Coordinates of C-alpha atoms in Angstrom, one line a residue:
X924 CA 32.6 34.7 -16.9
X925 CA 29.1 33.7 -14.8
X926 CA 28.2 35.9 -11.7
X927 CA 30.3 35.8 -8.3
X928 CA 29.6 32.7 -6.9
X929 CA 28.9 32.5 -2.6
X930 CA 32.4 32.0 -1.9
X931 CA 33.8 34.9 -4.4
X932 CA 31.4 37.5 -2.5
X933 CA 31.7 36.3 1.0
X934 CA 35.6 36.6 0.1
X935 CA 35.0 40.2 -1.4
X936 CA 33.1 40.8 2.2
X937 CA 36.1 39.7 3.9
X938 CA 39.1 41.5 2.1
X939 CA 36.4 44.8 2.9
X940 CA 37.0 44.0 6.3
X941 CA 35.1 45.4 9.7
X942 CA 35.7 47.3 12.7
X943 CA 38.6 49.6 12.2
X944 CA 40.3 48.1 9.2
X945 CA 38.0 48.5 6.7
X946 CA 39.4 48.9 2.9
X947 CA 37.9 51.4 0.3
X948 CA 36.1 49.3 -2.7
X949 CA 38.7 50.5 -5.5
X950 CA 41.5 48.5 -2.9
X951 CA 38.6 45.8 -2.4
X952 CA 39.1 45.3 -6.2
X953 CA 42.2 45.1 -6.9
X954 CA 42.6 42.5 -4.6
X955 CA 40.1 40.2 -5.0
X956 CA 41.5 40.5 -9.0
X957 CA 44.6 39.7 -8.2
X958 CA 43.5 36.6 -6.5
X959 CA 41.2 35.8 -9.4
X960 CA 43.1 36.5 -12.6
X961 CA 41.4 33.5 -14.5
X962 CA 37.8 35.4 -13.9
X963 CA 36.6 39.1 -15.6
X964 CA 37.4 41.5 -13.0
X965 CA 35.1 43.4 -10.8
X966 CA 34.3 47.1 -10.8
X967 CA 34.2 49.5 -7.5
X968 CA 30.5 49.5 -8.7
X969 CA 29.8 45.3 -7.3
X970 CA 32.0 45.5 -4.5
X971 CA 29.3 48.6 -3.3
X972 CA 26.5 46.5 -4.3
X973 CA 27.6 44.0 -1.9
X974 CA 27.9 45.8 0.6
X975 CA 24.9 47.6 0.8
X976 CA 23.0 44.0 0.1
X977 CA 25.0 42.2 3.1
X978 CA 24.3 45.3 5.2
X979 CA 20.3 45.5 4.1
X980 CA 19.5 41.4 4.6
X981 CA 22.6 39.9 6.2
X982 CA 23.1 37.7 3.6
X983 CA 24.5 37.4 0.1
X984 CA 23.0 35.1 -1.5
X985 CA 19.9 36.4 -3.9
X986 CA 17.5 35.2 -1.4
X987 CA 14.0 34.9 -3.4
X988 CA 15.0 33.1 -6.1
X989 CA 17.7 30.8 -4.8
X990 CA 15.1 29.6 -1.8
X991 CA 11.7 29.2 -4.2
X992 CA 13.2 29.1 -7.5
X993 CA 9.5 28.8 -8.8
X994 CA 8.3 31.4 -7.6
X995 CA 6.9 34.4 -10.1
X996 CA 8.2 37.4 -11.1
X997 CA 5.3 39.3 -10.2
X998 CA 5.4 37.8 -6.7
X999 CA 8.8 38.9 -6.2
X1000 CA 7.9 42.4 -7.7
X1001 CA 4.9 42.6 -4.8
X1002 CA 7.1 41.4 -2.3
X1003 CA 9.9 43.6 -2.8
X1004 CA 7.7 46.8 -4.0
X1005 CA 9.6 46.7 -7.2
X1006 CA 8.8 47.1 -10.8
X1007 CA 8.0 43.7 -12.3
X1008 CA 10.2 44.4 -15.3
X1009 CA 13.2 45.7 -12.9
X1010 CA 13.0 42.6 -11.4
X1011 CA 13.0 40.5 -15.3
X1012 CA 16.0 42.8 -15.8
X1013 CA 17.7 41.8 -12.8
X1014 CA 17.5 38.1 -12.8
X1015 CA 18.4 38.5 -16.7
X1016 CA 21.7 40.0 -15.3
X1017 CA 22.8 37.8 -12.9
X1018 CA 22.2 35.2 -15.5
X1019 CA 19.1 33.5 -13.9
X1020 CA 16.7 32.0 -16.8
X1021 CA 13.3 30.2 -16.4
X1022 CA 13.4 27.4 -17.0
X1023 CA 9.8 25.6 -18.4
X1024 CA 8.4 22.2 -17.3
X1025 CA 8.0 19.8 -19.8
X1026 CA 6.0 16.6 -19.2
X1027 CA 7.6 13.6 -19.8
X1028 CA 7.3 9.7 -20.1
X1029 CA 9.5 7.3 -18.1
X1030 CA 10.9 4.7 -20.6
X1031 CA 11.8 1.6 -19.8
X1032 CA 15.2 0.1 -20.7
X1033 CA 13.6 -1.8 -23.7
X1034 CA 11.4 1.0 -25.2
X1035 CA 13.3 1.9 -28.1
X1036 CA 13.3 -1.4 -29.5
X1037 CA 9.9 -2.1 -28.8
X1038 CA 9.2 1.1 -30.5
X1039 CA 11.2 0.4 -33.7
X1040 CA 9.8 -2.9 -33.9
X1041 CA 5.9 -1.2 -33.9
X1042 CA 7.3 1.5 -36.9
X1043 CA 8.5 -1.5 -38.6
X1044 CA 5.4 -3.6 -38.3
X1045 CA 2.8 -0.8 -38.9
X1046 CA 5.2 -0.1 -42.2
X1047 CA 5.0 -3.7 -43.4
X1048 CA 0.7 -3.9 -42.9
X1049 CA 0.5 -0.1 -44.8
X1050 CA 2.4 -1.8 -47.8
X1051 CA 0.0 -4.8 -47.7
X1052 CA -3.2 -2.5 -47.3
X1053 CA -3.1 1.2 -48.0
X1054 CA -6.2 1.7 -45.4
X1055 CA -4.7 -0.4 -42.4
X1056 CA -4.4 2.8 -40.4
X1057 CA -8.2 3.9 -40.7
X1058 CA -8.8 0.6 -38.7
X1059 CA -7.0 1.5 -35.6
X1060 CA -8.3 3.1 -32.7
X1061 CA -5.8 5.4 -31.7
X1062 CA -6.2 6.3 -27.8
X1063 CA -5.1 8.1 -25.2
X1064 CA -6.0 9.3 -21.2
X1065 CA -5.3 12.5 -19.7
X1066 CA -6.1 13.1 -16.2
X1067 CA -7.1 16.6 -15.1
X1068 CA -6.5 17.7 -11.3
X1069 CA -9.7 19.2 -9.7
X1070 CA -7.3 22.0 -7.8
X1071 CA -6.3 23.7 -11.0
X1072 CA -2.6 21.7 -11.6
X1073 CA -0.5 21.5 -12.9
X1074 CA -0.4 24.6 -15.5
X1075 CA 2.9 24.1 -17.5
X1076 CA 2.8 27.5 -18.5
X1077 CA 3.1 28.8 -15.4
X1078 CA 5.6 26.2 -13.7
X1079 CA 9.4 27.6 -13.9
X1080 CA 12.2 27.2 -11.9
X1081 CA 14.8 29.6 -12.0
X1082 CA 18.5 29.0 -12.0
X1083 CA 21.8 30.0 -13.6
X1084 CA 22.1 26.5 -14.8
X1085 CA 19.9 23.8 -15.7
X1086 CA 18.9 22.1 -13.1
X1087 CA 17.4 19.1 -14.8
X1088 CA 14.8 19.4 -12.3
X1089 CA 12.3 15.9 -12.1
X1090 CA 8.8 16.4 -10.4
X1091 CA 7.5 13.0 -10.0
X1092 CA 3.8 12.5 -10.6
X1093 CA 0.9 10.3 -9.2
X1094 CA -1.8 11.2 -11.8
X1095 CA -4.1 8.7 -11.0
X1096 CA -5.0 9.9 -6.8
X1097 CA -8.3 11.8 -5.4
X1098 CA -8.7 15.0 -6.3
X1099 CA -8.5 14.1 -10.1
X1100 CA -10.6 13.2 -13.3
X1101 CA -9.3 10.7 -15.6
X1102 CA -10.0 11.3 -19.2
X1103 CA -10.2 9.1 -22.6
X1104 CA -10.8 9.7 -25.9
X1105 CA -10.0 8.1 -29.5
X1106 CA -9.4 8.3 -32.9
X1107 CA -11.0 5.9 -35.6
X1108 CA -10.2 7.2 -39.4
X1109 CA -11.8 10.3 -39.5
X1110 CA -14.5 10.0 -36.3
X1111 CA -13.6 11.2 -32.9
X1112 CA -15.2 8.6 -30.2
X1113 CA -15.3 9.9 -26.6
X1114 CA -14.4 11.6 -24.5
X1115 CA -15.3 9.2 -21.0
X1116 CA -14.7 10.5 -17.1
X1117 CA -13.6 8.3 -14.8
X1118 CA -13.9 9.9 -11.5
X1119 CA -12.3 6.7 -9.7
X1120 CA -9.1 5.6 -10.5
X1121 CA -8.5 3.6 -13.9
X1122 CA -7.5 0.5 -13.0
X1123 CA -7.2 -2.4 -14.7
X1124 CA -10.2 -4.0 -14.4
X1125 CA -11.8 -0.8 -14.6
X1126 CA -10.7 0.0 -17.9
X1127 CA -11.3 -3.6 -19.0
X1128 CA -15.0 -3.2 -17.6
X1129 CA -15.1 0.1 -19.6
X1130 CA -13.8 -1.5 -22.9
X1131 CA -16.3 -4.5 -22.8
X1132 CA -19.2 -2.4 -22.0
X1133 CA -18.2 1.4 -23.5
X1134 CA -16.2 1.6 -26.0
X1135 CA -17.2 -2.0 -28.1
X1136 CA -21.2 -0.8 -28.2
X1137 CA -19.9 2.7 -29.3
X1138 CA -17.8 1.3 -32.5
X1139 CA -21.0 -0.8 -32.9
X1140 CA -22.6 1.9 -33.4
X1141 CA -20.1 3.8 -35.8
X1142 CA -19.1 1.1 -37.9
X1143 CA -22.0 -1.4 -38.1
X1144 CA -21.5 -3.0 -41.7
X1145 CA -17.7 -4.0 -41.3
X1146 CA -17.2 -6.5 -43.8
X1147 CA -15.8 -9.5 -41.4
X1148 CA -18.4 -8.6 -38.3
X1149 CA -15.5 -7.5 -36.2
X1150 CA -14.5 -4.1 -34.4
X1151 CA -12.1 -1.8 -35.7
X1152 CA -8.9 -3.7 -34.2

């Protein structure tokens, strides 16, 4: 069974009582188990935690985490003036994990297929000519932001679940360089900055007058006079 959820402690809180009815934790528990028979039950030991916690911050939810669930360990160590790892230990036992970043495509409804139907075509020129591939310019663009983002490694969000968590980006505004490089046979061609945003005509502009001279240059004795294509 997962942690106690708001409800379960705010109910623990409220079958401790206030004022002059107030019950002793080993009563608190039995209580709150009886009610809960389908969950683990609780020791003297979390009812106390509780307390203390609701009487320290007026609050029990676990604050830090649950309000910037990316912020860092070591920022929650600092701000608390707690050991770093006592603070790993704890969100490891109230079942919090970090969950990493991982950058991702948006595909669009027909993607697969126009996938499957590239494998199958690039399979059928191999078996006509062993050296089709080293005739292809494989290229890609990266864009790098000038204010240091994003560093996957240290983006996480922690939460007990996953929260399937979508961070839409803009990679193309100010503040950003856009990159390109390739891949001919065995040759690396690039890379090119674009400080401005690629646009279309841009990068049209930058294949007439970039990247044609350049395999000019790399491949100038192709048998039918054409670019690698």
């Amino acid at each position: 069974m997962g942690p106690l959820s708001e409800r379960e402690r705010i109910q623990i809180l409220m079958i401790v009582g206030y004022g002059d009815r107030i019950r002793s934790h080993e009563e608190t528990c039995d209580l709150f188990n009886q009610e809960h028979p389908e969950r683990a039950p609780i020791a003297r030991s979390t009812v106390g935690r509780l307390v203390s916690k609701h009487f320290a911050t007026g609050t029990v939810k676990d604050r830090e985490v649950q309000e910037n669930p990316h912020c860092s360990t070591r920022q929650i160590g600092l701000n608390n003036n707690i050991n770093h790892s006592t603070v790993v230990k704890l969100l490891k036992k109230e079942k919090y994990h970090p969950y990493k970043v991982h950058v991702l495509y948006k595909l669009n409804e027909d993607e697969p297929y126009r996938r499957l139907d590239f494998c199958e075509e690039i399979m059928f020129r191999c078996d006509g000519d062993p050296n089709f591939l080293n005739n292809i310019v494989f290229s890609d663009g990266a864009t790098f932001c000038l204010n240091g983002s994003v560093n996957r490694h240290n983006c996480r969000y922690w939460s007990q679940e996953n929260p399937h968590w979508i961070q839409e980006c803009h990679s193309q505004n100010q503040g950003k360089v856009n990159v390109w490089a390739g891949i001919v046979g065995n040759r690396i061609i690039g890379p090119y900055f674009f400080e401005e945003n690629l646009s279309a005509a841009r990068y049209l502009e930058f294949l007439r007058f970039d990247l044609i001279p350049a395999l000019a240059v790399l491949f100038p004795n192709n048998e039918d006079g054409d670019m690698p294509h």
